[in-house]
Amino acid sequence: MRVLAIDPAVRNTGYAIIEGDQNKQHAIDYGVISIPAKIGQSGALSAIRTGLQNLITQYEPDVVAVEAIIFVQSVRTAISMGAARAAAMIAAADSGLECYEYAPKKIKKSVVGNGNADKAQVAFMVRALLGLSETPPHDAADAIAIAIAHLSASDPLKASILDRKKI
């Protein structure tokens, strides 16, 4: 299975194209769609959608997985993240792809073994798990972790632990 995983944010949306199954995964591509601050939010959301559609066209994933919204900093942050997440979901829907969401703590627990792991720990672990030659940027590492969690969830027991939700 080939997964497009997305860590949505208006300015820096992490993405990863990961192929594999619950036992072994391989990174095809990963990175960050960075939008300059001088571009307004509506333009940024359009750019995210277009960037993700280009990745879908190029890599032809079977499914999309995104991080669920969490309320950490403020209502404003949650709304902004929700808008970026919507742009990602629209890109998936426009391409006819199923989309699943996973809670950040469940992703971290699945990949690192600790639901409260910090970004550096996630980046270190995805590098080790996939045998990458370099540590990915944090937003890309988070997307890789989402993909690994999604592929792990193909095991029904792990799916229930990860609280896999089709959206």
Tab-separated table of N, CA and C in Angstrom, residues 4-158:
chain	number	residue	atom	x	y	z
A	4	LEU	N	-0.136	8.582	1.270
A	4	LEU	CA	0.246	9.996	1.355
A	4	LEU	C	-0.183	10.440	2.743
A	5	ALA	N	0.777	10.756	3.586
A	5	ALA	CA	0.479	11.208	4.944
A	5	ALA	C	0.753	12.703	5.035
A	6	ILE	N	-0.113	13.391	5.785
A	6	ILE	CA	-0.053	14.852	5.835
A	6	ILE	C	-0.125	15.345	7.276
A	7	ASP	N	0.831	16.202	7.618
A	7	ASP	CA	0.830	16.919	8.889
A	7	ASP	C	0.441	18.357	8.544
A	8	PRO	N	-0.859	18.695	8.650
A	8	PRO	CA	-1.341	19.973	8.111
A	8	PRO	C	-0.997	21.187	8.969
A	9	ALA	N	-0.609	22.253	8.289
A	9	ALA	CA	-0.394	23.568	8.896
A	9	ALA	C	-0.421	24.585	7.763
A	10	VAL	N	-0.876	25.787	8.041
A	10	VAL	CA	-1.028	26.793	6.992
A	10	VAL	C	0.318	27.194	6.399
A	11	ARG	N	1.357	27.301	7.190
A	11	ARG	CA	2.651	27.762	6.669
A	11	ARG	C	3.615	26.632	6.329
A	12	ASN	N	3.570	25.529	7.048
A	12	ASN	CA	4.497	24.412	6.822
A	12	ASN	C	3.753	23.089	6.942
A	13	THR	N	3.262	22.589	5.828
A	13	THR	CA	2.551	21.318	5.805
A	13	THR	C	3.544	20.206	5.474
A	14	GLY	N	3.703	19.295	6.426
A	14	GLY	CA	4.582	18.154	6.193
A	14	GLY	C	3.859	17.091	5.391
A	15	TYR	N	4.602	16.413	4.524
A	15	TYR	CA	4.012	15.320	3.752
A	15	TYR	C	5.010	14.171	3.658
A	16	ALA	N	4.481	12.991	3.417
A	16	ALA	CA	5.326	11.816	3.203
A	16	ALA	C	4.588	10.843	2.292
A	17	ILE	N	5.323	10.264	1.379
A	17	ILE	CA	4.822	9.172	0.550
A	17	ILE	C	5.585	7.942	1.032
A	18	ILE	N	4.865	7.040	1.669
A	18	ILE	CA	5.470	5.846	2.254
A	18	ILE	C	4.758	4.628	1.689
A	19	GLU	N	5.533	3.618	1.350
A	19	GLU	CA	4.962	2.385	0.802
A	19	GLU	C	5.329	1.232	1.718
A	20	GLY	N	4.406	0.286	1.864
A	20	GLY	CA	4.699	-0.884	2.669
A	20	GLY	C	3.458	-1.490	3.269
A	21	ASP	N	3.689	-2.181	4.380
A	21	ASP	CA	2.599	-2.819	5.115
A	21	ASP	C	2.882	-2.666	6.603
A	22	GLN	N	2.158	-3.415	7.426
A	22	GLN	CA	2.307	-3.268	8.876
A	22	GLN	C	3.679	-3.694	9.383
A	23	ASN	N	4.420	-4.460	8.597
A	23	ASN	CA	5.714	-4.963	9.049
A	23	ASN	C	6.920	-4.222	8.496
A	24	LYS	N	6.803	-3.682	7.290
A	24	LYS	CA	7.957	-3.035	6.656
A	24	LYS	C	7.471	-1.868	5.813
A	25	GLN	N	8.179	-0.738	5.954
A	25	GLN	CA	7.821	0.469	5.219
A	25	GLN	C	9.060	1.028	4.525
A	26	HIS	N	8.802	1.739	3.422
A	26	HIS	CA	9.880	2.353	2.640
A	26	HIS	C	9.468	3.776	2.275
A	27	ALA	N	10.361	4.731	2.502
A	27	ALA	CA	10.092	6.128	2.154
A	27	ALA	C	10.349	6.348	0.669
A	28	ILE	N	9.337	6.869	-0.013
A	28	ILE	CA	9.474	7.215	-1.421
A	28	ILE	C	9.832	8.697	-1.546
A	29	ASP	N	9.141	9.533	-0.782
A	29	ASP	CA	9.405	10.967	-0.790
A	29	ASP	C	8.843	11.568	0.493
A	30	TYR	N	9.426	12.660	0.925
A	30	TYR	CA	8.901	13.399	2.068
A	30	TYR	C	9.443	14.809	2.000
A	31	GLY	N	8.748	15.703	2.682
A	31	GLY	CA	9.194	17.089	2.681
A	31	GLY	C	8.172	18.002	3.321
A	32	VAL	N	8.318	19.287	3.063
A	32	VAL	CA	7.445	20.293	3.654
A	32	VAL	C	6.999	21.256	2.549
A	33	ILE	N	5.701	21.492	2.488
A	33	ILE	CA	5.162	22.528	1.612
A	33	ILE	C	5.187	23.804	2.440
A	34	SER	N	6.139	24.680	2.133
A	34	SER	CA	6.305	25.921	2.904
A	34	SER	C	5.677	27.086	2.153
A	35	ILE	N	4.857	27.845	2.859
A	35	ILE	CA	4.160	28.993	2.288
A	35	ILE	C	4.669	30.252	2.992
A	36	PRO	N	5.202	31.217	2.245
A	36	PRO	CA	5.702	32.451	2.864
A	36	PRO	C	4.597	33.223	3.583
A	37	ALA	N	4.968	33.918	4.653
A	37	ALA	CA	4.011	34.687	5.459
A	37	ALA	C	3.345	35.810	4.659
A	38	LYS	N	4.016	36.290	3.602
A	38	LYS	CA	3.438	37.388	2.814
A	38	LYS	C	2.213	36.943	2.009
A	39	ILE	N	2.020	35.639	1.853
A	39	ILE	CA	0.845	35.117	1.152
A	39	ILE	C	-0.282	34.979	2.168
A	40	GLY	N	-1.443	35.514	1.847
A	40	GLY	CA	-2.595	35.440	2.745
A	40	GLY	C	-3.057	34.008	2.968
A	41	GLN	N	-3.904	33.836	3.977
A	41	GLN	CA	-4.332	32.489	4.332
A	41	GLN	C	-5.062	31.791	3.191
A	42	SER	N	-5.935	32.488	2.477
A	42	SER	CA	-6.662	31.825	1.388
A	42	SER	C	-5.693	31.380	0.293
A	43	GLY	N	-4.701	32.188	-0.019
A	43	GLY	CA	-3.687	31.796	-0.994
A	43	GLY	C	-2.852	30.630	-0.508
A	44	ALA	N	-2.543	30.626	0.790
A	44	ALA	CA	-1.774	29.530	1.372
A	44	ALA	C	-2.551	28.217	1.292
A	45	LEU	N	-3.838	28.274	1.591
A	45	LEU	CA	-4.659	27.061	1.541
A	45	LEU	C	-4.762	26.526	0.111
A	46	SER	N	-4.884	27.438	-0.837
A	46	SER	CA	-4.907	27.035	-2.248
A	46	SER	C	-3.584	26.378	-2.644
A	47	ALA	N	-2.479	26.952	-2.179
A	47	ALA	CA	-1.160	26.398	-2.490
A	47	ALA	C	-0.972	25.016	-1.866
A	48	ILE	N	-1.474	24.824	-0.656
A	48	ILE	CA	-1.394	23.507	-0.003
A	48	ILE	C	-2.173	22.484	-0.830
A	49	ARG	N	-3.400	22.838	-1.179
A	49	ARG	CA	-4.240	21.924	-1.965
A	49	ARG	C	-3.557	21.578	-3.293
A	50	THR	N	-3.051	22.586	-3.987
A	50	THR	CA	-2.380	22.353	-5.270
A	50	THR	C	-1.132	21.496	-5.091
A	51	GLY	N	-0.331	21.797	-4.069
A	51	GLY	CA	0.871	21.008	-3.808
A	51	GLY	C	0.556	19.557	-3.536
A	52	LEU	N	-0.495	19.318	-2.754
A	52	LEU	CA	-0.884	17.938	-2.439
A	52	LEU	C	-1.462	17.241	-3.667
A	53	GLN	N	-2.243	17.964	-4.472
A	53	GLN	CA	-2.766	17.371	-5.705
A	53	GLN	C	-1.624	16.972	-6.636
A	54	ASN	N	-0.587	17.795	-6.706
A	54	ASN	CA	0.578	17.455	-7.530
A	54	ASN	C	1.261	16.185	-7.023
A	55	LEU	N	1.367	16.041	-5.703
A	55	LEU	CA	1.951	14.818	-5.132
A	55	LEU	C	1.087	13.603	-5.438
A	56	ILE	N	-0.227	13.767	-5.355
A	56	ILE	CA	-1.148	12.668	-5.668
A	56	ILE	C	-0.995	12.252	-7.128
A	57	THR	N	-0.917	13.217	-8.019
A	57	THR	CA	-0.737	12.922	-9.445
A	57	THR	C	0.598	12.226	-9.693
A	58	GLN	N	1.652	12.705	-9.063
A	58	GLN	CA	2.985	12.149	-9.284
A	58	GLN	C	3.153	10.748	-8.707
A	59	TYR	N	2.656	10.530	-7.478
A	59	TYR	CA	2.960	9.280	-6.773
A	59	TYR	C	1.802	8.273	-6.707
A	60	GLU	N	0.617	8.689	-7.069
A	60	GLU	CA	-0.557	7.818	-7.096
A	60	GLU	C	-0.730	6.982	-5.823
A	61	PRO	N	-0.892	7.644	-4.685
A	61	PRO	CA	-1.099	6.893	-3.440
A	61	PRO	C	-2.441	6.166	-3.450
A	62	ASP	N	-2.538	5.137	-2.600
A	62	ASP	CA	-3.776	4.370	-2.461
A	62	ASP	C	-4.722	5.014	-1.460
A	63	VAL	N	-4.161	5.783	-0.535
A	63	VAL	CA	-4.931	6.324	0.578
A	63	VAL	C	-4.215	7.548	1.137
A	64	VAL	N	-4.961	8.375	1.866
A	64	VAL	CA	-4.404	9.549	2.528
A	64	VAL	C	-4.639	9.409	4.031
A	65	ALA	N	-3.639	9.782	4.818
A	65	ALA	CA	-3.762	9.783	6.277
A	65	ALA	C	-3.337	11.158	6.781
A	66	VAL	N	-4.105	11.721	7.708
A	66	VAL	CA	-3.806	13.040	8.256
A	66	VAL	C	-3.830	12.987	9.777
A	67	GLU	N	-3.165	13.970	10.358
A	67	GLU	CA	-3.194	14.116	11.813
A	67	GLU	C	-4.491	14.808	12.212
A	68	ALA	N	-5.112	14.316	13.249
A	68	ALA	CA	-6.329	14.930	13.781
A	68	ALA	C	-5.977	16.248	14.464
A	69	ILE	N	-6.957	17.119	14.558
A	69	ILE	CA	-6.766	18.408	15.217
A	69	ILE	C	-6.734	18.206	16.732
A	70	ILE	N	-5.780	18.863	17.353
A	70	ILE	CA	-5.723	18.866	18.813
A	70	ILE	C	-5.796	20.314	19.269
A	71	PHE	N	-6.338	20.509	20.431
A	71	PHE	CA	-6.411	21.853	20.995
A	71	PHE	C	-5.284	21.995	21.999
A	72	VAL	N	-4.261	22.748	21.620
A	72	VAL	CA	-3.108	22.911	22.501
A	72	VAL	C	-2.885	24.371	22.838
A	73	GLN	N	-2.712	25.188	21.810
A	73	GLN	CA	-2.275	26.548	22.036
A	73	GLN	C	-3.437	27.524	22.181
A	74	SER	N	-4.307	27.579	21.170
A	74	SER	CA	-5.395	28.548	21.211
A	74	SER	C	-6.461	28.161	20.198
A	75	VAL	N	-7.611	28.779	20.330
A	75	VAL	CA	-8.689	28.558	19.376
A	75	VAL	C	-8.229	28.997	17.994
A	76	ARG	N	-7.503	30.098	17.932
A	76	ARG	CA	-7.017	30.612	16.642
A	76	ARG	C	-6.114	29.591	15.947
A	77	THR	N	-5.227	28.954	16.703
A	77	THR	CA	-4.344	27.931	16.147
A	77	THR	C	-5.158	26.742	15.654
A	78	ALA	N	-6.134	26.318	16.435
A	78	ALA	CA	-6.973	25.182	16.040
A	78	ALA	C	-7.734	25.483	14.758
A	79	ILE	N	-8.251	26.693	14.626
A	79	ILE	CA	-8.981	27.073	13.416
A	79	ILE	C	-8.033	27.078	12.215
A	80	SER	N	-6.848	27.618	12.380
A	80	SER	CA	-5.863	27.665	11.301
A	80	SER	C	-5.465	26.251	10.869
A	81	MET	N	-5.199	25.383	11.841
A	81	MET	CA	-4.855	23.994	11.532
A	81	MET	C	-6.017	23.290	10.855
A	82	GLY	N	-7.231	23.593	11.301
A	82	GLY	CA	-8.414	22.984	10.695
A	82	GLY	C	-8.568	23.375	9.241
A	83	ALA	N	-8.244	24.626	8.924
A	83	ALA	CA	-8.321	25.086	7.540
A	83	ALA	C	-7.300	24.344	6.673
A	84	ALA	N	-6.085	24.180	7.165
A	84	ALA	CA	-5.051	23.454	6.422
A	84	ALA	C	-5.450	21.991	6.256
A	85	ARG	N	-6.022	21.431	7.276
A	85	ARG	CA	-6.498	20.046	7.214
A	85	ARG	C	-7.602	19.909	6.174
A	86	ALA	N	-8.490	20.893	6.115
A	86	ALA	CA	-9.560	20.876	5.116
A	86	ALA	C	-8.986	20.921	3.702
A	87	ALA	N	-7.959	21.739	3.478
A	87	ALA	CA	-7.323	21.795	2.158
A	87	ALA	C	-6.773	20.423	1.775
A	88	ALA	N	-6.183	19.726	2.740
A	88	ALA	CA	-5.654	18.382	2.496
A	88	ALA	C	-6.776	17.397	2.189
A	89	MET	N	-7.848	17.478	2.942
A	89	MET	CA	-8.972	16.565	2.740
A	89	MET	C	-9.639	16.805	1.388
A	90	ILE	N	-9.718	18.056	0.966
A	90	ILE	CA	-10.302	18.372	-0.342
A	90	ILE	C	-9.425	17.809	-1.457
A	91	ALA	N	-8.109	17.941	-1.327
A	91	ALA	CA	-7.210	17.372	-2.334
A	91	ALA	C	-7.411	15.867	-2.440
A	92	ALA	N	-7.564	15.192	-1.297
A	92	ALA	CA	-7.805	13.741	-1.302
A	92	ALA	C	-9.156	13.415	-1.940
A	93	ALA	N	-10.194	14.130	-1.535
A	93	ALA	CA	-11.538	13.876	-2.056
A	93	ALA	C	-11.611	14.136	-3.558
A	94	ASP	N	-10.983	15.213	-4.015
A	94	ASP	CA	-10.978	15.527	-5.447
A	94	ASP	C	-10.314	14.427	-6.265
A	95	SER	N	-9.422	13.671	-5.632
A	95	SER	CA	-8.712	12.588	-6.313
A	95	SER	C	-9.369	11.229	-6.072
A	96	GLY	N	-10.475	11.229	-5.344
A	96	GLY	CA	-11.188	9.982	-5.083
A	96	GLY	C	-10.511	9.069	-4.078
A	97	LEU	N	-9.662	9.640	-3.217
A	97	LEU	CA	-8.936	8.832	-2.238
A	97	LEU	C	-9.627	8.835	-0.881
A	98	GLU	N	-9.628	7.678	-0.226
A	98	GLU	CA	-10.118	7.602	1.142
A	98	GLU	C	-9.118	8.321	2.046
A	99	CYS	N	-9.648	8.902	3.116
A	99	CYS	CA	-8.825	9.673	4.033
A	99	CYS	C	-9.088	9.195	5.462
A	100	TYR	N	-8.026	8.979	6.216
A	100	TYR	CA	-8.114	8.530	7.603
A	100	TYR	C	-7.394	9.528	8.496
A	101	GLU	N	-7.854	9.625	9.743
A	101	GLU	CA	-7.196	10.516	10.695
A	101	GLU	C	-6.759	9.745	11.928
A	102	TYR	N	-5.692	10.252	12.533
A	102	TYR	CA	-5.114	9.652	13.732
A	102	TYR	C	-4.751	10.759	14.715
A	103	ALA	N	-5.026	10.517	15.981
A	103	ALA	CA	-4.685	11.480	17.032
A	103	ALA	C	-3.170	11.525	17.216
A	104	PRO	N	-2.614	12.711	17.423
A	104	PRO	CA	-1.155	12.850	17.574
A	104	PRO	C	-0.551	11.950	18.652
A	105	LYS	N	-1.186	11.852	19.803
A	105	LYS	CA	-0.641	11.011	20.882
A	105	LYS	C	-0.632	9.540	20.496
A	106	LYS	N	-1.649	9.103	19.741
A	106	LYS	CA	-1.709	7.706	19.298
A	106	LYS	C	-0.613	7.429	18.270
A	107	ILE	N	-0.359	8.393	17.400
A	107	ILE	CA	0.716	8.250	16.403
A	107	ILE	C	2.051	8.107	17.114
A	108	LYS	N	2.326	9.011	18.050
A	108	LYS	CA	3.591	8.980	18.782
A	108	LYS	C	3.744	7.681	19.573
A	109	LYS	N	2.684	7.233	20.195
A	109	LYS	CA	2.717	5.979	20.958
A	109	LYS	C	3.042	4.812	20.030
A	110	SER	N	2.420	4.804	18.844
A	110	SER	CA	2.627	3.729	17.885
A	110	SER	C	4.057	3.705	17.339
A	111	VAL	N	4.613	4.870	17.049
A	111	VAL	CA	5.908	4.946	16.377
A	111	VAL	C	7.079	5.034	17.355
A	112	VAL	N	6.931	5.828	18.414
A	112	VAL	CA	8.029	6.055	19.355
A	112	VAL	C	7.890	5.190	20.608
A	113	GLY	N	6.643	4.835	20.945
A	113	GLY	CA	6.404	4.085	22.179
A	113	GLY	C	6.030	4.993	23.330
A	114	ASN	N	5.931	6.295	23.053
A	114	ASN	CA	5.613	7.281	24.081
A	114	ASN	C	4.690	8.328	23.456
A	115	GLY	N	3.456	8.404	23.931
A	115	GLY	CA	2.485	9.353	23.395
A	115	GLY	C	2.837	10.801	23.631
A	116	ASN	N	3.798	11.062	24.507
A	116	ASN	CA	4.231	12.438	24.790
A	116	ASN	C	5.603	12.753	24.209
A	117	ALA	N	6.039	11.953	23.243
A	117	ALA	CA	7.359	12.176	22.635
A	117	ALA	C	7.416	13.553	21.993
A	118	ASP	N	8.609	14.162	22.031
A	118	ASP	CA	8.760	15.466	21.381
A	118	ASP	C	9.134	15.272	19.906
A	119	LYS	N	9.173	16.380	19.180
A	119	LYS	CA	9.423	16.320	17.738
A	119	LYS	C	10.785	15.698	17.404
A	120	ALA	N	11.793	15.971	18.214
A	120	ALA	CA	13.120	15.405	17.968
A	120	ALA	C	13.098	13.884	18.111
A	121	GLN	N	12.368	13.377	19.100
A	121	GLN	CA	12.263	11.932	19.286
A	121	GLN	C	11.546	11.275	18.103
A	122	VAL	N	10.479	11.917	17.615
A	122	VAL	CA	9.744	11.385	16.460
A	122	VAL	C	10.670	11.352	15.244
A	123	ALA	N	11.386	12.444	14.998
A	123	ALA	CA	12.288	12.516	13.849
A	123	ALA	C	13.378	11.450	13.935
A	124	PHE	N	13.949	11.271	15.125
A	124	PHE	CA	14.977	10.252	15.320
A	124	PHE	C	14.425	8.862	15.030
A	125	MET	N	13.231	8.575	15.543
A	125	MET	CA	12.659	7.237	15.397
A	125	MET	C	12.282	6.926	13.953
A	126	VAL	N	11.684	7.894	13.240
A	126	VAL	CA	11.323	7.591	11.848
A	126	VAL	C	12.590	7.401	11.009
A	127	ARG	N	13.639	8.153	11.316
A	127	ARG	CA	14.906	7.952	10.610
A	127	ARG	C	15.415	6.533	10.842
A	128	ALA	N	15.372	6.081	12.087
A	128	ALA	CA	15.856	4.745	12.423
A	128	ALA	C	14.970	3.658	11.799
A	129	LEU	N	13.659	3.817	11.901
A	129	LEU	CA	12.744	2.795	11.382
A	129	LEU	C	12.846	2.616	9.870
A	130	LEU	N	13.045	3.713	9.161
A	130	LEU	CA	13.089	3.643	7.699
A	130	LEU	C	14.520	3.597	7.146
A	131	GLY	N	15.510	3.673	8.031
A	131	GLY	CA	16.900	3.623	7.583
A	131	GLY	C	17.280	4.804	6.711
A	132	LEU	N	16.761	5.984	7.061
A	132	LEU	CA	17.049	7.191	6.282
A	132	LEU	C	18.469	7.663	6.546
A	133	SER	N	19.099	8.252	5.550
A	133	SER	CA	20.473	8.735	5.707
A	133	SER	C	20.551	10.070	6.435
A	134	GLU	N	19.421	10.770	6.528
A	134	GLU	CA	19.392	12.059	7.231
A	134	GLU	C	18.106	12.147	8.048
A	135	THR	N	18.139	12.981	9.062
A	135	THR	CA	16.949	13.198	9.875
A	135	THR	C	16.042	14.173	9.132
A	136	PRO	N	14.789	13.789	8.898
A	136	PRO	CA	13.890	14.681	8.164
A	136	PRO	C	13.508	15.912	8.988
A	137	PRO	N	13.117	17.005	8.311
A	137	PRO	CA	12.587	18.157	9.052
A	137	PRO	C	11.404	17.706	9.909
A	138	HIS	N	11.167	18.394	11.011
A	138	HIS	CA	10.142	17.963	11.964
A	138	HIS	C	8.768	17.763	11.341
A	139	ASP	N	8.327	18.681	10.492
A	139	ASP	CA	6.999	18.544	9.893
A	139	ASP	C	6.929	17.321	8.977
A	140	ALA	N	7.997	17.055	8.234
A	140	ALA	CA	8.052	15.866	7.386
A	140	ALA	C	8.128	14.600	8.240
A	141	ALA	N	8.901	14.661	9.331
A	141	ALA	CA	9.008	13.504	10.227
A	141	ALA	C	7.650	13.158	10.833
A	142	ASP	N	6.890	14.189	11.189
A	142	ASP	CA	5.545	13.938	11.715
A	142	ASP	C	4.675	13.259	10.659
A	143	ALA	N	4.789	13.686	9.403
A	143	ALA	CA	4.023	13.058	8.331
A	143	ALA	C	4.453	11.604	8.133
A	144	ILE	N	5.748	11.347	8.200
A	144	ILE	CA	6.239	9.967	8.085
A	144	ILE	C	5.654	9.116	9.210
A	145	ALA	N	5.633	9.657	10.418
A	145	ALA	CA	5.070	8.925	11.554
A	145	ALA	C	3.590	8.616	11.332
A	146	ILE	N	2.854	9.553	10.755
A	146	ILE	CA	1.433	9.327	10.445
A	146	ILE	C	1.308	8.161	9.469
A	147	ALA	N	2.163	8.140	8.442
A	147	ALA	CA	2.119	7.055	7.455
A	147	ALA	C	2.446	5.709	8.098
A	148	ILE	N	3.463	5.677	8.942
A	148	ILE	CA	3.832	4.425	9.617
A	148	ILE	C	2.670	3.948	10.495
A	149	ALA	N	2.044	4.875	11.207
A	149	ALA	CA	0.900	4.511	12.047
A	149	ALA	C	-0.234	3.963	11.177
A	150	HIS	N	-0.496	4.604	10.045
A	150	HIS	CA	-1.571	4.124	9.166
A	150	HIS	C	-1.270	2.713	8.658
A	151	LEU	N	-0.054	2.475	8.221
A	151	LEU	CA	0.291	1.135	7.742
A	151	LEU	C	0.236	0.116	8.879
A	152	SER	N	0.618	0.518	10.076
A	152	SER	CA	0.510	-0.375	11.241
A	152	SER	C	-0.942	-0.717	11.533
A	153	ALA	N	-1.831	0.231	11.254
A	153	ALA	CA	-3.257	0.038	11.540
A	153	ALA	C	-3.917	-0.950	10.594
A	154	SER	N	-3.182	-1.465	9.602
A	154	SER	CA	-3.766	-2.512	8.764
A	154	SER	C	-3.917	-3.814	9.546
A	155	ASP	N	-3.241	-3.905	10.691
A	155	ASP	CA	-3.462	-4.984	11.649
A	155	ASP	C	-4.689	-4.593	12.476
A	156	PRO	N	-5.768	-5.395	12.454
A	156	PRO	CA	-7.008	-5.009	13.158
A	156	PRO	C	-6.813	-4.661	14.630
A	157	LEU	N	-5.920	-5.354	15.318
A	157	LEU	CA	-5.676	-5.051	16.723
A	157	LEU	C	-5.063	-3.659	16.872
A	158	LYS	N	-4.079	-3.351	16.034
A	158	LYS	CA	-3.450	-2.040	16.091
A	158	LYS	C	-4.415	-0.945	15.643
